[in-house]
Each structure stands twice: as structure tokens, then as C-alpha cells.
Amino acid sequence: MGGTMALLPPFIRASRISRAARTTAAPHPGAGLPADDEVLLDVPDDRLGPALVAAGRGSYEPAAALLTRTRERAEWEYRDRYVTRLASFAHSRTEWFEEWRAAAPRDPDLLLVSAQLAVDRAWLSPARAELLREVSPLITAAAQSDHGDPVPWRIALDHARGARAGHKYFGELWEAAVRRAPHHYGCHVAAKRYLAESWHGSHRECFDFADRAAQDAPAGSLVQALPARAAFAYLTDGCGPEVPRERLDSAADRAMALSARFPSLDPWPAEIRNLLVYVLVRLGRLDDALVQLRLIGPYATSFPWNRLSDDPLGHFLAVREAVYTGRAVPEPWQPRKGHGDRAHPDDH
């Protein structure tokens, strides 16, 4: 994988942190944790990695083929994650994407990446709401290109939140999304985040939504992690009425049960496990957090640590060291200004 990683841009490349740059000692391998300089950030899986490498070389065909397979096999969770990563890549490296658009402007997969890229670009602007309204036709085109795909509707839900759409319109989008995939994690995260913004401080309502969704979803569905997302929002928000401790523990327990269904040292559930570590540490459940850190192995993810620090990998490593040694967990635990759970369109 080393040759693969060398071709990826810095915001996607698996990052390494040198021992010389840190003041804390690396965890001992006997603890079941890899050394700090073996930990990677946002590693693509074995299917996405080659597509990103090819895109870095200017070739769009592997990315197009990858998304076609996810669409034909109805692999909606993979499709959603791959679209988000490919759009992020296209934001920085456009040559391969422009070649794809010129060669196949009506390709459903190209249209989907185009919609995600347009939303991402608009989201970064101070004129976000106005610019998001201008990209609505791109989302409509993506949705119309494949009527069974829920991912355009997840993008539409994020778009509606950024454009400050009303509840009635958002409800219509939500109904369209769940008709296509009742337990799609990305759509549920988008809906929870819209509700969090609409009901600022009303975390119990967000928990109610997350708990109902998790109870209705299969045991192996990523939606089982939705209550942990609600717990993260509550723990980082600092406002609203108190949520009972048992509800926070229940959210963590549910996410732990989901984590146990996946193999250890697997990049696919890594983001859920990283999120779970944050929640468990905040709840003082350090033994459980250490279990998750062992399951994570070398696969750190930007979220949730990039909400707390400009150096998400370094922050993850510092938390990991504190959990392992029993030392005080490093600050900060609250998001930096502008980096809370509701400030980003694509954290799933």
C-alpha cells in the first residue's frame, strides 16, 4: 500500500506522524496498539484506493467503474462514502474529473459526483445559502438519473440544511430518501443534523429520532451508530436540557455492539469506532475505549478529531496515549469555533 499512498494528495493520503514531533511515548505493542508512527489517517479501502491513485494519474475510468458497481449492486453505503471521497479529491485535483465530464456528461455516477462537489464548494462560501440554491438543478439531475439511488437524496438533505429549507420541504425529501433505502446511514445522519440545527438545544428530540431509527434498523446496519452521533452532538454542544446519563450509555452500548460485528483492524467501520472512542472517553468508560482503540488499530479518521484540533491525527494519538496510560485526557473536548457537529455537510 505504500506506493498507493504516495500518489494521493495530503488531505486523503494516509498520514504519518514522526516520533520526533511528539513529547509522549508510543504505546507498547504488547498493549495491542500499533506504534504511533504506524497509525494512518483516513485510509481508503481496497476498492477506493486504486480509483484514487488512478485519478491522481489523470484517469477517471477506475472511479467510474467503481461507482457503477456500487449502483448496480445497490451498495448504497459504499456508494455514498465513495462519492464523498471522490468529490473531495475532485475539489483539489480536477483534471480527471473534467475528462470524465467531457467523455460522459450524462453518466449517472458522474452526475452524482458533480452534485456532491457543487454542494461541497458552495458550503465553504460565506454566501452558502445563496450558492446552494443555485446548485439545486445538479442534485435534481443526479436524482433523476437513477430513481432507486438514495445517495442523491442524502445530498439533497444536506443541501436543504445548508439552504435553510423549511420543515415541510425537508420532510418531502426525507420521505423520498427512505422510500429508496429505509436504513441508509448517510440519509439518517443528514436528517439528524437538520433536526439538530432546527431544534438547537433540544437534544432529547434528536435522541428520540436516533433511537427510533436504530430500533427499526437491522442489527448490522450503520444506523445502529446514530444514537452515538446524537450523543456526540450533545457532548460537544454545551447547551440545552440535560440528557440522562443512562441514555448516553445506551447509545454507546448500541454502537459497541455494532462495532463488534465488524472485523478488527478494518478501515470500513473506523470512523464509527473513532466516534465511539470520543463518546466513551467523555463518559469515563476508559476500559471500553481501550477495547475500541485496539479494534481501530492503525486506522484513525479525521472525524471527530478534526472538530477539536487542526491536527486530528495528533489529537487522536494524544487521546489514545491518555487512555492507555490512565493519564488526564488532553483538551480540548469542545469543538473549535465553526467546527461543531452542525458545521459540516459530509461527516458520515
Tab-separated table of C-alpha atoms in Angstrom:
chain	number	residue	atom	x	y	z
A	1	MET	CA	0.000	0.000	0.000
A	2	GLY	CA	2.976	2.318	0.406
A	3	GLY	CA	3.172	3.021	-3.342
A	4	THR	CA	-0.548	3.709	-3.432
A	5	MET	CA	-0.394	6.208	-0.607
A	6	ALA	CA	2.455	8.152	-2.189
A	7	LEU	CA	0.227	9.108	-5.100
A	8	LEU	CA	-2.589	10.551	-3.001
A	9	PRO	CA	-2.840	14.260	-2.102
A	10	PRO	CA	-2.226	15.281	1.503
A	11	PHE	CA	-5.879	15.502	2.525
A	12	ILE	CA	-6.519	11.898	1.513
A	13	ARG	CA	-3.100	10.295	1.825
A	14	ALA	CA	-2.665	8.133	4.899
A	15	SER	CA	-0.703	10.436	7.168
A	16	ARG	CA	2.153	9.505	9.471
A	17	ILE	CA	3.382	11.439	12.462
A	18	SER	CA	7.054	11.255	13.418
A	19	ARG	CA	8.217	10.354	16.898
A	20	ALA	CA	10.428	13.444	16.932
A	21	ALA	CA	7.352	15.674	16.616
A	22	ARG	CA	5.805	14.338	19.840
A	23	THR	CA	6.645	14.508	23.508
A	24	THR	CA	4.736	11.399	24.580
A	25	ALA	CA	5.937	7.838	24.216
A	26	ALA	CA	4.329	5.491	21.735
A	27	PRO	CA	2.109	2.767	23.193
A	28	HIS	CA	3.913	-0.513	23.704
A	29	PRO	CA	2.979	-3.131	21.076
A	30	GLY	CA	2.221	-5.509	23.934
A	31	ALA	CA	-0.847	-3.389	24.691
A	32	GLY	CA	-2.362	-4.425	21.381
A	33	LEU	CA	-1.890	-0.950	19.921
A	34	PRO	CA	0.331	-0.107	16.954
A	35	ALA	CA	3.129	2.371	17.438
A	36	ASP	CA	2.226	5.998	16.796
A	37	ASP	CA	4.211	6.194	13.570
A	38	GLU	CA	2.210	3.247	12.198
A	39	VAL	CA	-1.158	4.969	12.616
A	40	LEU	CA	-2.755	6.241	9.410
A	41	LEU	CA	-5.400	8.893	8.789
A	42	ASP	CA	-8.441	8.393	6.539
A	43	VAL	CA	-7.155	5.311	4.745
A	44	PRO	CA	-9.249	4.400	1.678
A	45	ASP	CA	-10.339	0.787	1.456
A	46	ASP	CA	-9.011	-1.665	-1.090
A	47	ARG	CA	-11.603	-0.672	-3.686
A	48	LEU	CA	-11.413	3.088	-3.333
A	49	GLY	CA	-7.616	3.295	-3.038
A	50	PRO	CA	-6.835	2.180	-6.610
A	51	ALA	CA	-9.511	4.519	-8.006
A	52	LEU	CA	-7.936	7.461	-6.201
A	53	VAL	CA	-4.483	6.507	-7.420
A	54	ALA	CA	-5.743	6.337	-11.000
A	55	ALA	CA	-7.482	9.705	-10.614
A	56	GLY	CA	-4.219	11.144	-9.320
A	57	ARG	CA	-2.655	9.996	-12.582
A	58	GLY	CA	-5.446	11.660	-14.574
A	59	SER	CA	-7.573	8.585	-15.326
A	60	TYR	CA	-11.241	8.597	-14.368
A	61	GLU	CA	-12.195	5.120	-15.605
A	62	PRO	CA	-11.499	3.176	-12.365
A	63	ALA	CA	-13.551	5.654	-10.328
A	64	ALA	CA	-16.393	5.442	-12.854
A	65	ALA	CA	-16.264	1.642	-12.817
A	66	LEU	CA	-16.238	1.557	-9.015
A	67	LEU	CA	-19.343	3.735	-8.733
A	68	THR	CA	-21.102	1.774	-11.461
A	69	ARG	CA	-20.584	-1.425	-9.473
A	70	THR	CA	-21.994	0.122	-6.309
A	71	ARG	CA	-25.051	1.324	-8.219
A	72	GLU	CA	-25.685	-1.978	-9.981
A	73	ARG	CA	-25.260	-3.932	-6.731
A	74	ALA	CA	-27.234	-1.418	-4.634
A	75	GLU	CA	-24.259	-0.975	-2.291
A	76	TRP	CA	-25.597	2.333	-1.084
A	77	GLU	CA	-23.419	2.794	1.995
A	78	TYR	CA	-20.254	2.174	-0.009
A	79	ARG	CA	-21.540	4.339	-2.834
A	80	ASP	CA	-22.221	7.233	-0.502
A	81	ARG	CA	-18.780	7.064	1.083
A	82	TYR	CA	-17.000	6.708	-2.259
A	83	VAL	CA	-18.883	9.625	-3.801
A	84	THR	CA	-17.935	11.849	-0.881
A	85	ARG	CA	-14.255	10.921	-1.112
A	86	LEU	CA	-14.126	11.250	-4.907
A	87	ALA	CA	-15.795	14.661	-4.787
A	88	SER	CA	-13.264	15.753	-2.179
A	89	PHE	CA	-10.488	14.559	-4.473
A	90	ALA	CA	-12.004	16.398	-7.444
A	91	HIS	CA	-12.116	19.586	-5.394
A	92	SER	CA	-8.325	19.527	-5.257
A	93	ARG	CA	-7.421	17.617	-8.425
A	94	THR	CA	-9.863	18.428	-11.233
A	95	GLU	CA	-8.157	17.081	-14.358
A	96	TRP	CA	-9.504	13.536	-14.148
A	97	PHE	CA	-12.962	14.782	-13.236
A	98	GLU	CA	-13.151	17.243	-16.132
A	99	GLU	CA	-12.071	14.487	-18.508
A	100	TRP	CA	-14.843	12.263	-17.169
A	101	ARG	CA	-17.403	15.043	-17.579
A	102	ALA	CA	-16.305	15.658	-21.163
A	103	ALA	CA	-16.436	11.959	-22.035
A	104	ALA	CA	-19.739	11.044	-20.349
A	105	PRO	CA	-21.724	14.130	-19.293
A	106	ARG	CA	-24.906	12.104	-18.636
A	107	ASP	CA	-23.289	9.270	-16.714
A	108	PRO	CA	-25.373	8.813	-13.511
A	109	ASP	CA	-22.221	8.363	-11.476
A	110	LEU	CA	-20.614	11.492	-12.923
A	111	LEU	CA	-23.796	13.440	-12.179
A	112	LEU	CA	-23.741	12.234	-8.577
A	113	VAL	CA	-20.129	13.268	-8.009
A	114	SER	CA	-20.895	16.609	-9.706
A	115	ALA	CA	-23.754	17.267	-7.295
A	116	GLN	CA	-21.660	16.400	-4.248
A	117	LEU	CA	-18.768	18.547	-5.480
A	118	ALA	CA	-21.052	21.517	-6.109
A	119	VAL	CA	-22.541	21.285	-2.608
A	120	ASP	CA	-19.090	20.982	-1.056
A	121	ARG	CA	-17.845	24.068	-2.894
A	122	ALA	CA	-20.891	26.136	-2.009
A	123	TRP	CA	-20.686	25.068	1.624
A	124	LEU	CA	-17.283	26.707	2.015
A	125	SER	CA	-18.540	30.132	0.904
A	126	PRO	CA	-19.885	32.857	3.206
A	127	ALA	CA	-22.761	33.077	0.702
A	128	ARG	CA	-23.566	29.415	1.331
A	129	ALA	CA	-27.367	29.581	1.276
A	130	GLU	CA	-27.493	31.571	-1.974
A	131	LEU	CA	-24.937	29.402	-3.750
A	132	LEU	CA	-26.615	26.211	-2.605
A	133	ARG	CA	-29.861	27.309	-4.190
A	134	GLU	CA	-28.013	27.676	-7.488
A	135	VAL	CA	-26.797	24.071	-7.471
A	136	SER	CA	-30.259	22.543	-6.995
A	137	PRO	CA	-30.501	21.539	-10.701
A	138	LEU	CA	-27.379	19.390	-10.348
A	139	ILE	CA	-28.929	17.445	-7.475
A	140	THR	CA	-32.162	17.041	-9.426
A	141	ALA	CA	-30.235	15.697	-12.412
A	142	ALA	CA	-28.435	13.164	-10.222
A	143	ALA	CA	-31.700	12.019	-8.627
A	144	GLN	CA	-33.441	11.666	-11.981
A	145	SER	CA	-30.578	9.669	-13.487
A	146	ASP	CA	-31.289	6.698	-11.204
A	147	HIS	CA	-34.617	6.677	-9.406
A	148	GLY	CA	-33.601	3.927	-6.976
A	149	ASP	CA	-30.420	5.547	-5.667
A	150	PRO	CA	-30.783	7.149	-2.205
A	151	VAL	CA	-27.438	8.979	-2.340
A	152	PRO	CA	-28.719	11.979	-4.363
A	153	TRP	CA	-31.379	12.347	-1.678
A	154	ARG	CA	-28.734	12.377	1.048
A	155	ILE	CA	-27.033	15.177	-0.873
A	156	ALA	CA	-30.417	16.905	-1.170
A	157	LEU	CA	-30.925	16.631	2.607
A	158	ASP	CA	-27.529	18.212	3.268
A	159	HIS	CA	-28.333	20.854	0.673
A	160	ALA	CA	-31.649	21.640	2.322
A	161	ARG	CA	-29.986	22.114	5.694
A	162	GLY	CA	-27.411	24.484	4.250
A	163	ALA	CA	-30.053	26.387	2.304
A	164	ARG	CA	-32.212	26.688	5.447
A	165	ALA	CA	-35.145	24.910	3.868
A	166	GLY	CA	-38.388	24.655	5.805
A	167	HIS	CA	-39.628	21.563	7.599
A	168	LYS	CA	-42.283	20.727	5.025
A	169	TYR	CA	-39.820	20.648	2.142
A	170	PHE	CA	-37.281	18.733	4.192
A	171	GLY	CA	-39.948	16.212	5.153
A	172	GLU	CA	-40.719	15.598	1.496
A	173	LEU	CA	-37.054	14.952	0.769
A	174	TRP	CA	-36.824	12.630	3.770
A	175	GLU	CA	-39.812	10.589	2.641
A	176	ALA	CA	-38.307	10.239	-0.827
A	177	ALA	CA	-34.988	9.122	0.659
A	178	VAL	CA	-36.374	6.432	2.969
A	179	ARG	CA	-38.607	5.042	0.209
A	180	ARG	CA	-35.427	4.173	-1.658
A	181	ALA	CA	-33.411	2.850	1.288
A	182	PRO	CA	-35.200	2.801	4.665
A	183	HIS	CA	-31.997	2.297	6.669
A	184	HIS	CA	-29.438	4.309	4.736
A	185	TYR	CA	-26.984	5.712	7.271
A	186	GLY	CA	-25.999	8.813	5.315
A	187	CYS	CA	-29.596	9.953	4.948
A	188	HIS	CA	-30.217	9.393	8.652
A	189	VAL	CA	-27.133	11.391	9.618
A	190	ALA	CA	-28.232	14.218	7.325
A	191	ALA	CA	-31.705	14.197	8.858
A	192	LYS	CA	-30.370	14.151	12.423
A	193	ARG	CA	-28.128	17.093	11.701
A	194	TYR	CA	-31.012	19.063	10.157
A	195	LEU	CA	-33.066	18.372	13.261
A	196	ALA	CA	-30.160	19.368	15.500
A	197	GLU	CA	-29.966	22.718	13.749
A	198	SER	CA	-33.742	23.215	13.699
A	199	TRP	CA	-34.134	22.179	17.338
A	200	HIS	CA	-30.990	23.783	18.681
A	201	GLY	CA	-30.586	22.686	22.272
A	202	SER	CA	-33.392	20.109	22.047
A	203	HIS	CA	-31.149	17.087	22.149
A	204	ARG	CA	-33.839	14.825	23.512
A	205	GLU	CA	-35.778	15.144	20.255
A	206	CYS	CA	-32.635	14.243	18.315
A	207	PHE	CA	-32.102	11.253	20.582
A	208	ASP	CA	-35.721	10.222	20.046
A	209	PHE	CA	-35.197	10.294	16.276
A	210	ALA	CA	-31.890	8.412	16.517
A	211	ASP	CA	-33.235	5.784	18.901
A	212	ARG	CA	-36.333	5.095	16.798
A	213	ALA	CA	-34.199	4.734	13.666
A	214	ALA	CA	-31.767	2.366	15.384
A	215	GLN	CA	-34.551	0.244	16.862
A	216	ASP	CA	-36.118	-0.173	13.413
A	217	ALA	CA	-32.830	-0.964	11.635
A	218	PRO	CA	-31.165	-4.385	11.282
A	219	ALA	CA	-28.519	-5.217	13.876
A	220	GLY	CA	-25.702	-4.838	11.333
A	221	SER	CA	-26.893	-1.525	9.907
A	222	LEU	CA	-24.704	1.530	10.366
A	223	VAL	CA	-27.853	3.267	11.624
A	224	GLN	CA	-27.146	1.488	14.930
A	225	ALA	CA	-24.455	4.157	15.414
A	226	LEU	CA	-26.919	7.035	15.030
A	227	PRO	CA	-27.608	7.392	18.786
A	228	ALA	CA	-23.847	7.699	19.314
A	229	ARG	CA	-23.925	10.557	16.804
A	230	ALA	CA	-26.652	12.151	18.901
A	231	ALA	CA	-24.506	11.644	21.993
A	232	PHE	CA	-21.546	13.294	20.267
A	233	ALA	CA	-23.703	16.286	19.346
A	234	TYR	CA	-24.917	16.599	22.921
A	235	LEU	CA	-21.474	16.222	24.476
A	236	THR	CA	-19.957	18.855	22.182
A	237	ASP	CA	-22.825	21.344	22.149
A	238	GLY	CA	-22.878	22.616	25.706
A	239	CYS	CA	-26.466	23.842	25.604
A	240	GLY	CA	-29.987	22.634	26.133
A	241	PRO	CA	-31.520	20.491	28.889
A	242	GLU	CA	-29.504	17.647	30.336
A	243	VAL	CA	-29.776	14.219	28.721
A	244	PRO	CA	-29.902	11.398	31.287
A	245	ARG	CA	-26.641	9.514	31.706
A	246	GLU	CA	-28.311	6.173	31.048
A	247	ARG	CA	-29.376	7.375	27.624
A	248	LEU	CA	-25.795	8.293	26.747
A	249	ASP	CA	-24.566	4.916	27.975
A	250	SER	CA	-27.249	3.143	25.983
A	251	ALA	CA	-26.155	4.969	22.812
A	252	ALA	CA	-22.558	3.921	23.434
A	253	ASP	CA	-23.567	0.321	24.150
A	254	ARG	CA	-25.514	0.118	20.917
A	255	ALA	CA	-22.556	1.422	18.922
A	256	MET	CA	-20.238	-1.016	20.686
A	257	ALA	CA	-22.498	-3.903	19.679
A	258	LEU	CA	-22.337	-2.685	16.085
A	259	SER	CA	-18.548	-2.339	16.249
A	260	ALA	CA	-18.267	-5.942	17.462
A	261	ARG	CA	-19.962	-7.156	14.265
A	262	PHE	CA	-17.088	-5.871	12.103
A	263	PRO	CA	-13.575	-7.308	11.861
A	264	SER	CA	-10.837	-5.646	13.854
A	265	LEU	CA	-8.251	-3.503	12.063
A	266	ASP	CA	-10.733	-2.718	9.277
A	267	PRO	CA	-10.911	0.756	7.691
A	268	TRP	CA	-14.635	0.466	6.892
A	269	PRO	CA	-16.003	0.858	10.488
A	270	ALA	CA	-13.050	3.024	11.573
A	271	GLU	CA	-14.989	6.298	11.670
A	272	ILE	CA	-17.723	4.819	13.838
A	273	ARG	CA	-15.091	3.410	16.191
A	274	ASN	CA	-13.221	6.738	16.357
A	275	LEU	CA	-16.502	8.497	17.188
A	276	LEU	CA	-17.253	5.849	19.792
A	277	VAL	CA	-13.869	6.384	21.456
A	278	TYR	CA	-14.706	10.062	21.894
A	279	VAL	CA	-18.094	9.267	23.460
A	280	LEU	CA	-16.719	6.553	25.741
A	281	VAL	CA	-13.878	8.727	26.998
A	282	ARG	CA	-16.270	11.594	27.719
A	283	LEU	CA	-18.396	9.133	29.689
A	284	GLY	CA	-15.365	7.978	31.660
A	285	ARG	CA	-15.537	4.452	30.218
A	286	LEU	CA	-11.821	4.152	29.564
A	287	ASP	CA	-11.679	0.348	29.554
A	288	ASP	CA	-14.327	0.242	26.828
A	289	ALA	CA	-12.499	2.984	24.946
A	290	LEU	CA	-9.301	0.935	25.030
A	291	VAL	CA	-11.167	-2.013	23.511
A	292	GLN	CA	-12.271	0.195	20.629
A	293	LEU	CA	-8.758	1.581	20.192
A	294	ARG	CA	-7.479	-1.964	19.773
A	295	LEU	CA	-10.173	-2.624	17.178
A	296	ILE	CA	-9.232	0.601	15.375
A	297	GLY	CA	-5.581	-0.389	15.207
A	298	PRO	CA	-3.805	1.889	12.696
A	299	TYR	CA	-6.959	3.465	11.222
A	300	ALA	CA	-7.577	6.926	12.650
A	301	THR	CA	-10.187	9.106	10.962
A	302	SER	CA	-10.440	12.868	10.689
A	303	PHE	CA	-13.918	12.900	12.217
A	304	PRO	CA	-14.457	13.511	15.102
A	305	TRP	CA	-10.949	14.729	15.947
A	306	ASN	CA	-10.908	17.496	13.317
A	307	ARG	CA	-13.742	19.137	15.251
A	308	LEU	CA	-11.337	19.546	18.163
A	309	SER	CA	-7.961	20.255	16.597
A	310	ASP	CA	-6.213	21.338	13.416
A	311	ASP	CA	-4.135	18.168	13.867
A	312	PRO	CA	-6.735	15.370	14.048
A	313	LEU	CA	-4.158	12.590	13.903
A	314	GLY	CA	-2.075	14.149	16.649
A	315	HIS	CA	-5.174	14.630	18.807
A	316	PHE	CA	-6.245	11.027	18.273
A	317	LEU	CA	-2.787	9.826	19.286
A	318	ALA	CA	-2.804	12.006	22.395
A	319	VAL	CA	-6.215	10.651	23.444
A	320	ARG	CA	-5.045	7.116	22.758
A	321	GLU	CA	-1.945	7.633	24.904
A	322	ALA	CA	-4.049	9.037	27.740
A	323	VAL	CA	-6.499	6.127	27.622
A	324	TYR	CA	-3.678	3.577	27.595
A	325	THR	CA	-1.636	5.145	30.392
A	326	GLY	CA	-4.523	6.386	32.539
A	327	ARG	CA	-3.275	9.966	32.360
A	328	ALA	CA	-5.511	13.007	32.037
A	329	VAL	CA	-7.206	13.119	28.647
A	330	PRO	CA	-5.958	16.119	26.621
A	331	GLU	CA	-8.060	19.154	25.930
A	332	PRO	CA	-9.948	20.375	24.012
A	333	TRP	CA	-13.138	18.352	24.267
A	334	GLN	CA	-15.370	21.033	22.783
A	335	PRO	CA	-15.300	21.868	19.056
A	336	ARG	CA	-13.364	24.890	17.929
A	337	LYS	CA	-15.495	27.820	16.773
A	338	GLY	CA	-17.133	26.933	13.478
A	339	HIS	CA	-16.293	23.237	13.829
A	340	GLY	CA	-19.283	21.836	15.690
A	341	ASP	CA	-21.379	18.916	14.526
A	342	ARG	CA	-23.680	21.138	12.522
A	343	ALA	CA	-20.966	22.976	10.621
A	344	HIS	CA	-20.106	20.338	8.035
A	345	PRO	CA	-22.126	18.752	5.208
A	346	ASP	CA	-20.474	15.317	4.987
A	347	ASP	CA	-19.415	13.789	8.289
A	348	HIS	CA	-20.842	10.290	7.728
